[in-house]
Short mmCIF file of C-alpha atoms in Angstrom, two decimals:
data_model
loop_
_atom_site.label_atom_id
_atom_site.label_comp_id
_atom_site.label_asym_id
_atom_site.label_seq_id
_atom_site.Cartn_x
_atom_site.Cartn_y
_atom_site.Cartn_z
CA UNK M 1 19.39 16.76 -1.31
CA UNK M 2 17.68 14.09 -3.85
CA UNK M 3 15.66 15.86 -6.49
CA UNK M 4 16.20 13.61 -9.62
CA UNK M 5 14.04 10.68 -10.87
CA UNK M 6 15.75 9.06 -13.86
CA UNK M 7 13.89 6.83 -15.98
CA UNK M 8 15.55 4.61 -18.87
CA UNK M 9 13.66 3.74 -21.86
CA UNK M 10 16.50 2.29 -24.75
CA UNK M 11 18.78 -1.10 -23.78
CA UNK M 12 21.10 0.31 -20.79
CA UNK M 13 23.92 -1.57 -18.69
CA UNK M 14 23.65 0.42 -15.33
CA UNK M 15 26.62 0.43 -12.84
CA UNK M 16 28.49 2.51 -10.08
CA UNK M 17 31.61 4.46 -10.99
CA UNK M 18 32.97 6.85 -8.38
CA UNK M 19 29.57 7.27 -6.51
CA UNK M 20 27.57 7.61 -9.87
CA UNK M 21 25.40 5.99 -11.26
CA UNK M 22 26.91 5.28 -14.74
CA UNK M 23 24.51 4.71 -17.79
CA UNK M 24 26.04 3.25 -20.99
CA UNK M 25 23.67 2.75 -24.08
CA UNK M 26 25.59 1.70 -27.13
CA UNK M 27 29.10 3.43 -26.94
CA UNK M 28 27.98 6.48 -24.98
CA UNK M 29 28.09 6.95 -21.33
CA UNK M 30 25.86 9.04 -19.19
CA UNK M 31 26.40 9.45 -15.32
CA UNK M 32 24.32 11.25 -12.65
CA UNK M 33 25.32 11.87 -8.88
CA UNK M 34 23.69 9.17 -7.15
CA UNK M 35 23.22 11.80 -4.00
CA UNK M 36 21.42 13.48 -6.32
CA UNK M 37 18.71 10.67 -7.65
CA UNK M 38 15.40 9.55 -5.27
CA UNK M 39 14.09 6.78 -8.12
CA UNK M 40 15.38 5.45 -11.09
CA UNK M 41 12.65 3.70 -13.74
CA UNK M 42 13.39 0.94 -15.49
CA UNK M 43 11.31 1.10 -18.72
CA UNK M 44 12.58 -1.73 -20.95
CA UNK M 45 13.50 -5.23 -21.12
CA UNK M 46 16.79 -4.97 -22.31
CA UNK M 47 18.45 -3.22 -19.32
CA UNK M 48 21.09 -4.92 -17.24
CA UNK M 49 22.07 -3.53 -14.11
CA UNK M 50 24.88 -4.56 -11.43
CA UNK M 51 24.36 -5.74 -8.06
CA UNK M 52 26.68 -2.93 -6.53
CA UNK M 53 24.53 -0.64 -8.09
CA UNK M 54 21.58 -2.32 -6.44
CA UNK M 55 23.28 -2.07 -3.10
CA UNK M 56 24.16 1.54 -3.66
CA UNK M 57 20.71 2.50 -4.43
CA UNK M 58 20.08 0.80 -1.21
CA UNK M 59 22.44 2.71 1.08
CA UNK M 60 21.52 5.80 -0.68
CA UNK M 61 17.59 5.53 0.04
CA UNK M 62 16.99 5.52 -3.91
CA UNK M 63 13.62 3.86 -5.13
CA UNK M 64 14.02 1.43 -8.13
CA UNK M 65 10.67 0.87 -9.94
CA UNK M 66 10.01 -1.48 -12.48
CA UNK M 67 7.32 -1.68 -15.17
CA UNK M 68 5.76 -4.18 -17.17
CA UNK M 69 4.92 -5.17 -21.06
CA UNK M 70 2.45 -2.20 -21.07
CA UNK M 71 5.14 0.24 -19.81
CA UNK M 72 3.54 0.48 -16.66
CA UNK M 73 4.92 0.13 -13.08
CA UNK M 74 4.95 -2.70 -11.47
CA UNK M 75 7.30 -3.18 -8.99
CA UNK M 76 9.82 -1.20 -6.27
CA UNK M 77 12.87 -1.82 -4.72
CA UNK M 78 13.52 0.22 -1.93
CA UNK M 79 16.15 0.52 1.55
CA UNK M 80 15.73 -2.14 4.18
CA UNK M 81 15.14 -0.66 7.45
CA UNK M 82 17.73 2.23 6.82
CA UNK M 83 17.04 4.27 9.81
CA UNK M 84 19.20 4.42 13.27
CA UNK M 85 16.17 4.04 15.19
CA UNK M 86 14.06 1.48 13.50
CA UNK M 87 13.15 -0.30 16.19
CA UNK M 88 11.77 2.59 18.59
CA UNK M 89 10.03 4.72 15.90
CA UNK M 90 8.08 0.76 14.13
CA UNK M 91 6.73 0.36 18.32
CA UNK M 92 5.32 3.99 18.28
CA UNK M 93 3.89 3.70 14.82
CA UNK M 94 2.21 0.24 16.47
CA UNK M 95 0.86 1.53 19.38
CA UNK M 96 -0.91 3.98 17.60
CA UNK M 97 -4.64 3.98 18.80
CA UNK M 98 -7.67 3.82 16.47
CA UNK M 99 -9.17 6.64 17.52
CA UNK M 100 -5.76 8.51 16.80
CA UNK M 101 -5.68 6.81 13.06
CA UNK M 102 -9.85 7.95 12.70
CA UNK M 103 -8.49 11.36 13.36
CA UNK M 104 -5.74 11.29 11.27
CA UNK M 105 -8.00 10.10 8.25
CA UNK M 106 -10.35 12.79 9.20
CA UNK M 107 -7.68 15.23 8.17
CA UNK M 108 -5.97 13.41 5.34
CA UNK M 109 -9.68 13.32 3.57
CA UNK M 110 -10.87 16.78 4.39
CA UNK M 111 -7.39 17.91 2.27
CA UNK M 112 -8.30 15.69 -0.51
CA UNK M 113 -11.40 16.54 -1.09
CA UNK M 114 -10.38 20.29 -0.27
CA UNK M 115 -7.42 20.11 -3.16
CA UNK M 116 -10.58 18.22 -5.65
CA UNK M 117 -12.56 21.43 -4.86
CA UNK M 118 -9.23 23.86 -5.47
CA UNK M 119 -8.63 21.70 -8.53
CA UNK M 120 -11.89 22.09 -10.70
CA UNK M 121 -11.76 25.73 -9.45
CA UNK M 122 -9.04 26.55 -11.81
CA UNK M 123 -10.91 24.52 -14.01
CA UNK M 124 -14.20 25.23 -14.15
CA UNK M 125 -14.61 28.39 -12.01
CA UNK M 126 -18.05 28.50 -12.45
CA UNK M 127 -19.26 24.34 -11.84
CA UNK M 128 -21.77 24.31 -8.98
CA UNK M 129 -19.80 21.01 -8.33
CA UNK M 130 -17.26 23.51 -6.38
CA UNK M 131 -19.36 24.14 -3.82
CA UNK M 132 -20.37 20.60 -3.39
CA UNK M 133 -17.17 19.35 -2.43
CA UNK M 134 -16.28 22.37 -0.39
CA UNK M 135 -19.52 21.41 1.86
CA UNK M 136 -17.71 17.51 1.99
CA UNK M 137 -14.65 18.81 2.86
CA UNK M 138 -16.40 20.40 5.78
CA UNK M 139 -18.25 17.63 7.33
CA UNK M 140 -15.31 15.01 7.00
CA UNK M 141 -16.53 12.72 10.59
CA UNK M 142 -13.79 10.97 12.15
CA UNK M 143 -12.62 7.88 9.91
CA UNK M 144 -15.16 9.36 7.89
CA UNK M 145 -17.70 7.05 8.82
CA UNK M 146 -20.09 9.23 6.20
CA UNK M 147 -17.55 7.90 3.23
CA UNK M 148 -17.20 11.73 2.11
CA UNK M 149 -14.80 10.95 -0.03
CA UNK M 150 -16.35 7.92 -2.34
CA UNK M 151 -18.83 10.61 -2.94
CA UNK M 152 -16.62 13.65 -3.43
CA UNK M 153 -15.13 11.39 -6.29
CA UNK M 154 -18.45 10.30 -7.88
CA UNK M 155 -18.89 14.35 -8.10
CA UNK M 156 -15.45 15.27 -9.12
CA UNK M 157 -14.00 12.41 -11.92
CA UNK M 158 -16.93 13.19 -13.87
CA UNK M 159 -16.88 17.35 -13.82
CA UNK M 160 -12.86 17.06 -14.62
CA UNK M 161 -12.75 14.66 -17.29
CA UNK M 162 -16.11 14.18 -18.36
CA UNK M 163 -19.87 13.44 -17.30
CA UNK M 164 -19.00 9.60 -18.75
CA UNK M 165 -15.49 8.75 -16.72
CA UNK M 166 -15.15 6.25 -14.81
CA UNK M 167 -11.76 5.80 -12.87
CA UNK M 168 -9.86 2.29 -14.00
CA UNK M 169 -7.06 1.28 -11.62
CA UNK M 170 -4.51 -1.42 -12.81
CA UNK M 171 -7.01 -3.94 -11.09
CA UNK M 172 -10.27 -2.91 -12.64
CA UNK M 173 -9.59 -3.32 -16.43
CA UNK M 174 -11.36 -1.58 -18.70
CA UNK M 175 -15.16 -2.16 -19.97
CA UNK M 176 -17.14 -1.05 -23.19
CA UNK M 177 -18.89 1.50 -21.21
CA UNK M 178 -14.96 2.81 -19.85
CA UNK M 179 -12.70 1.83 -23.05
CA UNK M 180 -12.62 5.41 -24.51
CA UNK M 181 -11.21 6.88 -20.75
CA UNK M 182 -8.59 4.15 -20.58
CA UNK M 183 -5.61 6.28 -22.07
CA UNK M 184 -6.50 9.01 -18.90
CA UNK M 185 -7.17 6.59 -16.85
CA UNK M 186 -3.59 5.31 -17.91
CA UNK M 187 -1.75 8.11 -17.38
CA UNK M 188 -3.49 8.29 -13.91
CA UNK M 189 -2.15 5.41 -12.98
CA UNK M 190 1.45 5.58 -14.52
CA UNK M 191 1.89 9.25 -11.84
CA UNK M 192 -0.05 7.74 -9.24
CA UNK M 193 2.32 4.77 -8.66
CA UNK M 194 4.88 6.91 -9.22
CA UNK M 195 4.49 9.13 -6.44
CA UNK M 196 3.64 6.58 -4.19
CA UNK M 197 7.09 4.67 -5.11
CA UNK M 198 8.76 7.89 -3.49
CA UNK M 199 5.92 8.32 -0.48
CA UNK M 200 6.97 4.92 0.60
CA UNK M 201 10.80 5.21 -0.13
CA UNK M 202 10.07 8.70 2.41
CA UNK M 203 8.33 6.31 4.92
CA UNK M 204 11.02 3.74 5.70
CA UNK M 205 14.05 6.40 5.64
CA UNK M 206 12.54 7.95 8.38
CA UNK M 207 11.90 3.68 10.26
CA UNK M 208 8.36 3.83 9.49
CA UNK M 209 6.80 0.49 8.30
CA UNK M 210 4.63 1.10 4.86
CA UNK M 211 2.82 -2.18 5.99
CA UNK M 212 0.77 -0.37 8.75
CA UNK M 213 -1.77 1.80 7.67
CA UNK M 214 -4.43 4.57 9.06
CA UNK M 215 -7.37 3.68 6.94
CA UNK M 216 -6.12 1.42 4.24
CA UNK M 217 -5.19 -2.25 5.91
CA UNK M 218 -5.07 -4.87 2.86
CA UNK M 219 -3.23 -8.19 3.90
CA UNK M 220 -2.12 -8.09 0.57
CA UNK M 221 -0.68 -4.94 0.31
CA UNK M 222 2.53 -3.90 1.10
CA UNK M 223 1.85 -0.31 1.25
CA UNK M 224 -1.00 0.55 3.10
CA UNK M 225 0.24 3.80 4.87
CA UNK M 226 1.82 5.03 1.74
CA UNK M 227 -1.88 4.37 0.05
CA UNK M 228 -3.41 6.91 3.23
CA UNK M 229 -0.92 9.42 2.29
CA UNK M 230 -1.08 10.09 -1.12
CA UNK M 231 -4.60 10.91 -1.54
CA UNK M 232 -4.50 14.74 -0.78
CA UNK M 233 -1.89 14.08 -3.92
CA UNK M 234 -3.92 12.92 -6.28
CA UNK M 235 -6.24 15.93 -6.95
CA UNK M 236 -2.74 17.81 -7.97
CA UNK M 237 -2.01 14.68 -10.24
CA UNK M 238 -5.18 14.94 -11.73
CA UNK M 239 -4.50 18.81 -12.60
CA UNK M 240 -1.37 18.14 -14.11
CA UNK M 241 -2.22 14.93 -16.04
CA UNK M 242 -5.56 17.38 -17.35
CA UNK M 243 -3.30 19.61 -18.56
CA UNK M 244 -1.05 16.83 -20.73
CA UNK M 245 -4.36 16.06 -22.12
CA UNK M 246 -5.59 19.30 -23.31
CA UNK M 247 -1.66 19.85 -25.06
CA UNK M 248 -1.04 16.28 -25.99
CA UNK M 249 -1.62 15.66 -30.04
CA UNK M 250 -1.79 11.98 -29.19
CA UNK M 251 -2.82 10.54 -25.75
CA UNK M 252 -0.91 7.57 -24.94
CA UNK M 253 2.41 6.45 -22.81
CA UNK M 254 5.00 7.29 -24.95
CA UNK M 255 8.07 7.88 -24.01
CA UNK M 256 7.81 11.89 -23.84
CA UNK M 257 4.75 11.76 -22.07
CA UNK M 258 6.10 9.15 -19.34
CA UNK M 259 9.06 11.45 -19.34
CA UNK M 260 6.58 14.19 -18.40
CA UNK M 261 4.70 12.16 -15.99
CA UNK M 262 7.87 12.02 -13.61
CA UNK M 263 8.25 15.18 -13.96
CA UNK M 264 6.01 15.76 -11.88
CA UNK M 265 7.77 15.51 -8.89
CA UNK M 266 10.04 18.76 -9.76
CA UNK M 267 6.94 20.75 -10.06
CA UNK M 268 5.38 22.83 -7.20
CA UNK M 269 3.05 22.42 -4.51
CA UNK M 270 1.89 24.26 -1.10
CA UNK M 271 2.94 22.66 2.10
CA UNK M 272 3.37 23.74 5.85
CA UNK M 273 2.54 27.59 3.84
CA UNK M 274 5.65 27.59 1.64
CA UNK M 275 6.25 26.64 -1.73
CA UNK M 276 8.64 23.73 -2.43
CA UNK M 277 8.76 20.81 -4.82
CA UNK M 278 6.37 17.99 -4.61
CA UNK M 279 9.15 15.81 -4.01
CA UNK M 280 10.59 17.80 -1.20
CA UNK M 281 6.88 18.01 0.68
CA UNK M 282 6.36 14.60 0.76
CA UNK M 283 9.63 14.64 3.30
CA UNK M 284 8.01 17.23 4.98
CA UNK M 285 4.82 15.34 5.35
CA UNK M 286 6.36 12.29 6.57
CA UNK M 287 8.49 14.27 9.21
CA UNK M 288 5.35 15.94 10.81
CA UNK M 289 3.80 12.16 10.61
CA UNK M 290 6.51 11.39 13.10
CA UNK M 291 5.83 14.32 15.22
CA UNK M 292 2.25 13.43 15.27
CA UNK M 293 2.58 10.02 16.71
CA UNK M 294 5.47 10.92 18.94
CA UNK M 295 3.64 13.70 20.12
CA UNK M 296 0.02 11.84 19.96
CA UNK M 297 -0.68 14.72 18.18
CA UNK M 298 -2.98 14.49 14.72
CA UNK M 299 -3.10 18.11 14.48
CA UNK M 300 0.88 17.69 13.88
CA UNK M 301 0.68 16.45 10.55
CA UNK M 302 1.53 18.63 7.14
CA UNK M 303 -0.23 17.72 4.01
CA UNK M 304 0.01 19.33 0.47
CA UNK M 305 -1.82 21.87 -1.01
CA UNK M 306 -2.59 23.42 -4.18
CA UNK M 307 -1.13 25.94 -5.85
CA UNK M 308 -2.31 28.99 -8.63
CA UNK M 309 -0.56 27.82 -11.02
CA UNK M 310 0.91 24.48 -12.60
CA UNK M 311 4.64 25.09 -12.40
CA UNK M 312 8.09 23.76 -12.33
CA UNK M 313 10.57 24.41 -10.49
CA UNK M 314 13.86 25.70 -11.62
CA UNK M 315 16.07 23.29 -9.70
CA UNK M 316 18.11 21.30 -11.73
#
């Protein structure tokens, strides 16, 4: 079972050595199980890495992300069409009806906005916002036509991180009216495209194209489906990342706090009613997306909750 995400910040060759993946900085050398790895980071320049380790990575299902100047990521290598029956499981995910997808979106949103609600409850216990978003997450329509969710966010961003924030994805740069959210909005980002990464490496392991999505359907975008699923995500992101912020001395992406930010993943979360790791539900999720559509089922699918407490678990 794959339950570590390394990330590499100093000037690394990477290789394979006996079905590890071998690390050697300087005159040390660090190894790690590659059946034990989902994604490995790359977060500097001056790292070298060998083709057999790319190719192991790719039989083994691990996700390699990349990040730019700014430390952020911004790119993934992941398996090509791993999965026995590709070809059966990419014509059931096509024939998918819209009606089916509406439905499915219905869902997907009503968790979202359900987890914003749960989230600013063990906030602010007391913000009349709760109730606001408990009332959206009740009248999601099918392919919620009403847009519950633009205006569950327009309620929510600004009761958890201020009347004055305003999100900033890595294609909306920052404005003088925004500039004093951008480290939040930063560290947003940095988990966000992290947990995607390992949504979509969960996607094509089990043959499902990323491409093809419910509600998202950019041209441009590579990712669509793994962009549906990680919404009822993000409202646990934003929980955790709150937290950094209240303990961090200094906000930015250092290397500790990225460190933290991947973290993440080993921390956990509620899903089909049992605690596991975030990492581990999103396999769960995907699995009961493939009994949904081979079922023509929506009512099949498994998406995370919240739980009481922020907390890690002790699998190492």
């Amino acid at each position: 079972m794959t339950f570590r995400c390394v990330m590499i910040s100093q000037p690394s060759y990477l290789q394979v050595a006996k079905s590890q993946l071998q690390i050697t900085q300087d005159n040390e050398k660090y190894t790690v199980p590659l059946q034990d790895i989902a994604c490995i980071v790359i977060n500097h320049y001056s790292i070298t890495l060998s083709a057999t380790l790319l190719s192991e990575c790719a039989e083994n299902n691990i996700v390699m992300i990349t990040c730019d100047k700014t430390h952020l990521p911004n790119g993934i290598f992941h398996s090509y069409l791993p999965h026995s029956r590709q070809n059966l499981v990419l014509k059931t995910q096509i024939q998918l009806t819209q009606p089916f997808k509406k439905r499915l979106w219905q869902t997907i949103v009503e968790q979202k906005i359900t987890n914003q609600a749960m989230a600013l409850k063990h906030l602010c216990p007391l913000s009349l916002d709760i109730n606001k978003l408990t009332h959206l997450s009740q009248t999601v329509l099918s392919g919620d036509t009403n847009n519950n969710e633009a205006q569950a966010s327009r309620i929510y961003f600004p009761a958890m991180f201020g009347g004055d924030f305003t999100r900033i994805s890595k294609n909306r740069p920052a404005t003088s009216q925004n500039i004093e959210y951008s480290e939040i909005n930063g560290l947003l980002n940095y988990a966000y495209t992290i947990i995607r990464s390992l949504i979509c490496r969960s996607l094509v392991g089990y043959g499902l194209s990323p491409t093809l999505g419910l509600f998202h359907d950019n041209q441009l975008n590579a990712f669509n489906l793994a962009d549906d699923f990680i919404e009822p995500y993000r409202p646990y992101i934003d929980w955790y990342i709150y937290a950094i912020v209240e303990t961090a001395q200094k906000l930015e992406l250092s290397t500790t706090i990225k460190a933290r930010l991947v973290d993440i993943l080993n921390h956990i979360v509620i899903i089909d009613n049992k605690l596991t790791t975030l990492l581990n539900s999103i396999d769960v999720m995907v699995k009961s997306f493939i009994s949904c559509i081979n079922e023509n089922n929506f009512q099949l699918i498994k998406l995370p909750s919240l739980p009481q407490l922020i907390q890690r678990s002790n699998m190492d």
